[in-house]
Short mmCIF file of C-alpha atoms (C1' of nucleotides) in Angstrom, two decimals:
data_model
loop_
_atom_site.label_atom_id
_atom_site.label_comp_id
_atom_site.label_asym_id
_atom_site.label_seq_id
_atom_site.Cartn_x
_atom_site.Cartn_y
_atom_site.Cartn_z
CA UNK A 1 0.00 0.00 0.00
CA UNK A 2 2.84 2.32 0.79
CA UNK A 3 4.77 0.95 -2.12
CA UNK A 4 4.69 3.43 -4.98
CA UNK A 5 3.18 1.54 -7.84
CA UNK A 6 3.31 4.64 -9.95
CA UNK A 7 5.86 5.45 -12.55
CA UNK A 8 9.39 6.39 -11.66
CA UNK A 9 8.74 9.86 -12.90
CA UNK A 10 11.11 11.86 -10.79
CA UNK A 11 10.83 15.09 -12.72
CA UNK A 12 7.38 15.92 -11.53
CA UNK A 13 5.76 18.94 -10.09
CA UNK A 14 8.01 21.85 -10.84
CA UNK A 15 5.34 23.73 -8.93
CA UNK A 16 2.05 24.51 -10.56
CA UNK A 17 0.57 27.98 -10.13
CA UNK A 18 -2.81 27.17 -11.59
CA UNK A 19 -3.27 24.28 -9.24
CA UNK A 20 -2.21 26.50 -6.40
CA UNK A 21 -4.70 29.16 -7.36
CA UNK A 22 -7.49 26.67 -7.68
CA UNK A 23 -6.89 24.93 -4.39
CA UNK A 24 -6.58 28.18 -2.54
CA UNK A 25 -9.69 29.52 -4.17
CA UNK A 26 -11.99 26.72 -3.16
CA UNK A 27 -10.11 26.38 0.09
CA UNK A 28 -11.17 29.78 1.28
CA UNK A 29 -13.23 29.61 4.39
CA UNK A 30 -16.74 29.09 3.04
CA UNK A 31 -16.20 28.78 -0.66
CA UNK A 32 -16.40 25.03 -0.73
CA UNK A 33 -19.65 24.95 1.15
CA UNK A 34 -21.10 27.67 -1.04
CA UNK A 35 -20.23 25.89 -4.26
CA UNK A 36 -21.47 22.64 -2.81
CA UNK A 37 -24.79 24.17 -1.91
CA UNK A 38 -25.16 25.47 -5.44
CA UNK A 39 -24.78 22.14 -7.13
CA UNK A 40 -28.51 21.76 -7.21
CA UNK A 41 -29.28 24.81 -9.22
CA UNK A 42 -29.92 28.49 -8.88
CA UNK A 43 -30.16 29.93 -5.44
CA UNK A 44 -30.91 33.26 -3.93
CA UNK A 45 -28.67 35.04 -1.51
CA UNK A 46 -30.76 34.19 1.50
CA UNK A 47 -30.99 30.56 0.55
CA UNK A 48 -27.26 30.13 0.51
CA UNK A 49 -26.94 32.14 3.67
CA UNK A 50 -29.48 29.95 5.30
CA UNK A 51 -28.06 26.55 4.52
CA UNK A 52 -24.51 27.36 5.48
CA UNK A 53 -24.57 27.85 9.23
CA UNK A 54 -22.05 30.31 10.54
CA UNK A 55 -21.69 32.12 7.27
CA UNK A 56 -22.28 35.86 7.55
CA UNK A 57 -23.80 38.02 4.86
CA UNK A 58 -20.63 39.98 4.43
CA UNK A 59 -18.56 36.90 3.81
CA UNK A 60 -21.16 35.47 1.49
CA UNK A 61 -21.21 38.54 -0.69
CA UNK A 62 -17.43 38.62 -0.64
CA UNK A 63 -17.10 34.98 -1.66
CA UNK A 64 -19.81 35.42 -4.26
CA UNK A 65 -17.94 38.31 -5.81
CA UNK A 66 -14.74 36.30 -5.89
CA UNK A 67 -16.46 33.35 -7.49
CA UNK A 68 -18.11 35.63 -9.99
CA UNK A 69 -14.76 37.20 -10.83
CA UNK A 70 -13.36 33.73 -11.44
CA UNK A 71 -16.23 32.89 -13.73
CA UNK A 72 -17.46 30.15 -11.46
CA UNK A 73 -20.84 31.59 -10.60
CA UNK A 74 -23.14 33.82 -12.55
CA UNK A 75 -25.39 36.46 -11.13
CA UNK A 76 -28.75 37.09 -12.71
CA UNK A 77 -31.03 39.95 -11.80
CA UNK A 78 -34.76 39.59 -12.36
CA UNK A 79 -36.27 43.08 -12.34
CA UNK A 80 -39.42 42.09 -10.62
CA UNK A 81 -40.70 43.87 -7.58
CA UNK A 82 -38.75 43.63 -5.55
CA UNK A 83 -35.72 42.50 -7.45
CA UNK A 84 -34.93 38.86 -7.34
CA UNK A 85 -31.34 37.85 -7.76
CA UNK A 86 -30.24 34.35 -8.48
CA UNK A 87 -26.83 32.80 -8.39
CA UNK A 88 -25.93 29.80 -10.45
CA UNK A 89 -22.84 27.86 -11.32
CA UNK A 90 -21.39 28.44 -14.74
CA UNK A 91 -20.03 25.57 -16.79
CA UNK A 92 -16.67 26.13 -15.18
CA UNK A 93 -18.33 26.00 -11.81
CA UNK A 94 -20.36 22.95 -12.61
CA UNK A 95 -17.23 21.05 -13.49
CA UNK A 96 -16.13 21.55 -9.93
CA UNK A 97 -18.85 19.17 -8.96
CA UNK A 98 -16.81 16.02 -9.41
CA UNK A 99 -14.08 17.49 -7.29
CA UNK A 100 -16.47 18.53 -4.57
CA UNK A 101 -18.09 15.14 -4.57
CA UNK A 102 -14.75 13.36 -4.57
CA UNK A 103 -13.69 15.42 -1.63
CA UNK A 104 -16.98 14.75 0.09
CA UNK A 105 -16.48 11.05 -0.40
CA UNK A 106 -12.96 11.14 0.88
CA UNK A 107 -13.99 13.19 3.89
CA UNK A 108 -16.81 10.82 4.66
CA UNK A 109 -14.60 7.76 4.44
CA UNK A 110 -11.83 9.22 6.54
CA UNK A 111 -13.70 11.73 8.61
CA UNK A 112 -12.06 11.84 12.00
CA UNK A 113 -12.89 8.52 13.63
CA UNK A 114 -15.20 7.15 11.00
CA UNK A 115 -18.33 8.96 11.85
CA UNK A 116 -20.87 7.81 9.29
CA UNK A 117 -23.63 10.07 10.40
CA UNK A 118 -23.08 13.18 8.36
CA UNK A 119 -23.98 13.08 4.73
CA UNK A 120 -22.28 9.88 3.80
CA UNK A 121 -25.07 8.38 1.77
CA UNK A 122 -28.22 10.16 2.60
CA UNK A 123 -27.93 13.89 2.45
CA UNK A 124 -25.72 14.31 -0.55
CA UNK A 125 -25.76 12.94 -4.08
CA UNK A 126 -22.33 11.48 -3.57
CA UNK A 127 -23.59 8.13 -4.80
CA UNK A 128 -22.25 8.69 -8.24
CA UNK A 129 -18.72 8.77 -6.94
CA UNK B 1 -21.91 18.08 -19.73
CA UNK B 2 -23.56 21.14 -18.36
CA UNK B 3 -26.76 19.19 -17.98
CA UNK B 4 -27.12 18.01 -14.41
CA UNK B 5 -27.07 14.27 -14.66
CA UNK B 6 -27.40 14.08 -10.93
CA UNK B 7 -30.39 12.84 -9.13
CA UNK B 8 -33.26 15.14 -8.36
CA UNK B 9 -32.17 15.09 -4.78
CA UNK B 10 -33.33 18.46 -3.61
CA UNK B 11 -32.80 17.84 0.05
CA UNK B 12 -29.07 17.95 -0.18
CA UNK B 13 -26.39 19.66 1.77
CA UNK B 14 -27.75 20.61 5.13
CA UNK B 15 -24.16 21.68 5.64
CA UNK B 16 -21.46 19.11 6.06
CA UNK B 17 -18.75 19.58 8.67
CA UNK B 18 -16.47 16.84 7.43
CA UNK B 19 -16.46 18.27 3.95
CA UNK B 20 -15.77 21.65 5.42
CA UNK B 21 -12.86 20.35 7.42
CA UNK B 22 -11.40 18.56 4.46
CA UNK B 23 -11.65 21.46 2.07
CA UNK B 24 -10.19 23.86 4.56
CA UNK B 25 -7.42 21.47 5.39
CA UNK B 26 -6.12 21.01 1.89
CA UNK B 27 -7.03 24.58 1.13
CA UNK B 28 -4.52 25.92 3.59
CA UNK B 29 -1.93 27.98 1.89
CA UNK B 30 0.65 25.40 0.81
CA UNK B 31 -0.96 22.16 1.81
CA UNK B 32 -2.18 21.31 -1.65
CA UNK B 33 1.21 21.83 -3.20
CA UNK B 34 2.88 19.83 -0.48
CA UNK B 35 0.57 16.86 -0.90
CA UNK B 36 0.88 17.12 -4.64
CA UNK B 37 4.63 17.01 -4.46
CA UNK B 38 4.45 13.90 -2.33
CA UNK B 39 2.40 11.88 -4.74
CA UNK B 40 5.54 10.37 -6.18
CA UNK B 41 6.84 8.85 -3.02
CA UNK B 42 8.87 9.63 0.06
CA UNK B 43 10.54 12.97 0.28
CA UNK B 44 12.84 14.70 2.64
CA UNK B 45 12.15 18.03 4.22
CA UNK B 46 14.51 19.90 1.95
CA UNK B 47 13.13 18.26 -1.14
CA UNK B 48 9.64 19.49 -0.45
CA UNK B 49 10.95 22.87 0.55
CA UNK B 50 12.87 23.05 -2.69
CA UNK B 51 10.17 22.19 -5.16
CA UNK B 52 7.56 24.48 -3.69
CA UNK B 53 8.80 27.99 -4.36
CA UNK B 54 7.78 30.55 -1.82
CA UNK B 55 7.25 28.02 0.92
CA UNK B 56 9.19 28.82 4.06
CA UNK B 57 10.63 26.21 6.37
CA UNK B 58 8.45 27.33 9.20
CA UNK B 59 5.28 26.88 7.23
CA UNK B 60 6.46 23.57 5.87
CA UNK B 61 7.05 22.14 9.31
CA UNK B 62 3.73 23.54 10.45
CA UNK B 63 1.84 22.01 7.53
CA UNK B 64 3.68 18.76 7.91
CA UNK B 65 2.68 18.56 11.53
CA UNK B 66 -0.93 19.27 10.64
CA UNK B 67 -0.93 16.64 7.94
CA UNK B 68 0.70 14.19 10.29
CA UNK B 69 -1.92 14.90 12.91
CA UNK B 70 -4.61 14.22 10.34
CA UNK B 71 -3.01 10.94 9.41
CA UNK B 72 -2.29 12.06 5.90
CA UNK B 73 1.46 11.89 5.98
CA UNK B 74 3.80 9.69 7.94
CA UNK B 75 7.15 10.67 9.28
CA UNK B 76 9.95 8.15 9.36
CA UNK B 77 13.29 8.70 11.01
CA UNK B 78 16.31 6.79 9.77
CA UNK B 79 18.99 6.95 12.49
CA UNK B 80 21.87 7.18 10.11
CA UNK B 81 24.50 9.86 10.37
CA UNK B 82 23.22 12.34 10.11
CA UNK B 83 19.61 11.48 10.63
CA UNK B 84 17.53 11.16 7.54
CA UNK B 85 13.85 11.87 7.81
CA UNK B 86 11.39 10.95 5.17
CA UNK B 87 7.81 11.97 4.73
CA UNK B 88 5.36 9.86 2.84
CA UNK B 89 1.65 9.81 2.23
CA UNK B 90 -0.37 7.33 4.19
CA UNK B 91 -3.20 5.43 2.59
CA UNK B 92 -5.51 8.22 3.57
CA UNK B 93 -3.16 10.69 1.97
CA UNK B 94 -2.70 8.64 -1.15
CA UNK B 95 -6.42 8.63 -1.71
CA UNK B 96 -6.23 12.37 -2.03
CA UNK B 97 -4.42 11.83 -5.27
CA UNK B 98 -7.51 11.57 -7.41
CA UNK B 99 -8.79 14.79 -5.94
CA UNK B 100 -5.52 16.58 -6.47
CA UNK B 101 -5.35 15.33 -10.02
CA UNK B 102 -8.94 16.25 -10.72
CA UNK B 103 -8.32 19.70 -9.40
CA UNK B 104 -5.17 19.93 -11.45
CA UNK B 105 -7.08 18.98 -14.54
CA UNK B 106 -9.81 21.46 -13.84
CA UNK B 107 -7.28 24.19 -13.17
CA UNK B 108 -5.44 23.40 -16.35
CA UNK B 109 -8.56 23.44 -18.46
CA UNK B 110 -9.90 26.64 -17.01
CA UNK B 111 -6.71 28.28 -15.82
CA UNK B 112 -6.97 31.87 -16.88
CA UNK B 113 -6.84 31.71 -20.67
CA UNK B 114 -6.15 28.03 -21.20
CA UNK B 115 -2.45 27.83 -20.72
CA UNK B 116 -1.54 24.22 -21.45
CA UNK B 117 2.11 24.57 -20.55
CA UNK B 118 2.12 23.83 -16.87
CA UNK B 119 1.92 20.24 -15.87
CA UNK B 120 -1.08 19.16 -17.85
CA UNK B 121 0.26 15.89 -19.16
CA UNK B 122 4.00 15.96 -19.01
CA UNK B 123 5.30 16.90 -15.63
CA UNK B 124 3.03 14.89 -13.41
CA UNK B 125 2.09 11.23 -13.29
CA UNK B 126 -1.47 12.09 -13.99
CA UNK B 127 -1.59 9.37 -16.62
CA UNK B 128 -3.33 7.01 -14.29
CA UNK B 129 -6.33 9.26 -14.11
"C1'" DC C 1 -34.84 41.09 0.30
"C1'" DG C 2 -29.85 41.88 -1.26
"C1'" DG C 3 -26.39 43.66 -0.42
"C1'" DG C 4 -22.10 47.67 0.50
"C1'" DA C 5 -18.95 50.30 3.99
"C1'" DT C 6 -16.43 50.48 7.99
"C1'" DC C 7 -14.10 49.04 12.24
"C1'" DC C 8 -11.57 45.91 14.84
"C1'" DG C 9 -9.92 41.58 17.05
"C1'" DA C 10 -8.05 37.07 15.75
"C1'" DA C 11 -5.44 34.25 13.06
"C1'" DA C 12 -2.45 33.10 9.39
"C1'" DG C 13 1.71 33.96 6.96
"C1'" DG C 14 6.58 35.65 6.20
"C1'" DA C 15 11.40 36.94 7.73
"C1'" DT C 16 15.03 36.24 10.56
"C1'" DA C 17 17.83 33.99 13.90
"C1'" DC C 18 19.16 30.09 16.41
"C1'" DT C 19 19.64 24.97 17.69
"C1'" DG C 20 20.53 19.73 17.63
"C1'" DC D 1 20.03 18.55 7.27
"C1'" DA D 2 15.75 19.32 9.98
"C1'" DG D 3 13.67 21.86 12.29
"C1'" DT D 4 12.17 25.60 16.54
"C1'" DA D 5 11.46 30.35 18.47
"C1'" DT D 6 10.42 34.98 18.06
"C1'" DC D 7 8.68 38.97 15.95
"C1'" DC D 8 6.02 41.48 12.94
"C1'" DT D 9 2.96 42.31 8.97
"C1'" DT D 10 -0.96 41.03 6.38
"C1'" DT D 11 -5.14 39.00 5.89
"C1'" DC D 12 -9.37 37.03 7.40
"C1'" DG D 13 -13.51 37.01 9.55
"C1'" DG D 14 -17.32 38.81 12.58
"C1'" DA D 15 -20.26 42.63 14.16
"C1'" DT D 16 -22.55 46.65 13.25
"C1'" DC D 17 -24.68 50.16 10.58
"C1'" DC D 18 -26.46 51.72 6.36
"C1'" DC D 19 -28.45 51.86 1.60
"C1'" DG D 20 -31.60 50.67 -2.63
#
DNA sequence: CGGGATCCGAAAGGATACTG
DNA sequence: CAGTATCCTTTCGGATCCCG
């Protein structure tokens, strides 16, 4: 198991900036949870705020702006009365899904001392992993 | 591809702590790069320090301790002269590989303006993906 | 409802120096 | 080589108030 069955490719990883950017982007405090909560479809500000406990409105708007700047989420304004604003994942954002799910799966399998009572199989569509 | 092939599971993500922990763990400043550099096999402190530009020794030892505490890396001391210390991924850490590679792929595809000259297919043993 | 602006304490990160 | 200790700067995150 510890034996490296991989290739003897010694000349790997001369440091990768894009990977670094990506991992630090989704690693930001609430970003992962926000993206994860958006996997289902469009959401309004309050919805996201509501299903991520501990997240403040300031942080949410900050994260949302970052994600928008990265082209991961799109912001759509419906000029009704009052205005309704919906956030959705772009294609780039949607492709993060497999990563989020993979990470969810890993976290569930190895979470602390094997606590299978979080999302494991019920709460999240991690079944496809 | 943009079409959500997922289930119509609306009642997802009532917030997941283990996912949160995981994403914030590997999202810490250099953790992703460190794990990524260890995918090849055992490395010594200086090796990791060397192939992650910008990483300071203090942060490396800090991250290494965190990863060790999480059971992601193992530390082995060889009492030669002088002592040689090697860090390797545990099974738990090795399973992060698919996630790291997936994130690498995503980052490469969407990195800024599609710059395919980073690691994409050459520098890293991502072939197994 | 959907945010923006500001203030401030906490925490993370970097630089440097020193040790076994 | 493989770290630890200290200091100091930057950033993050929470609270509060305010606006359209």
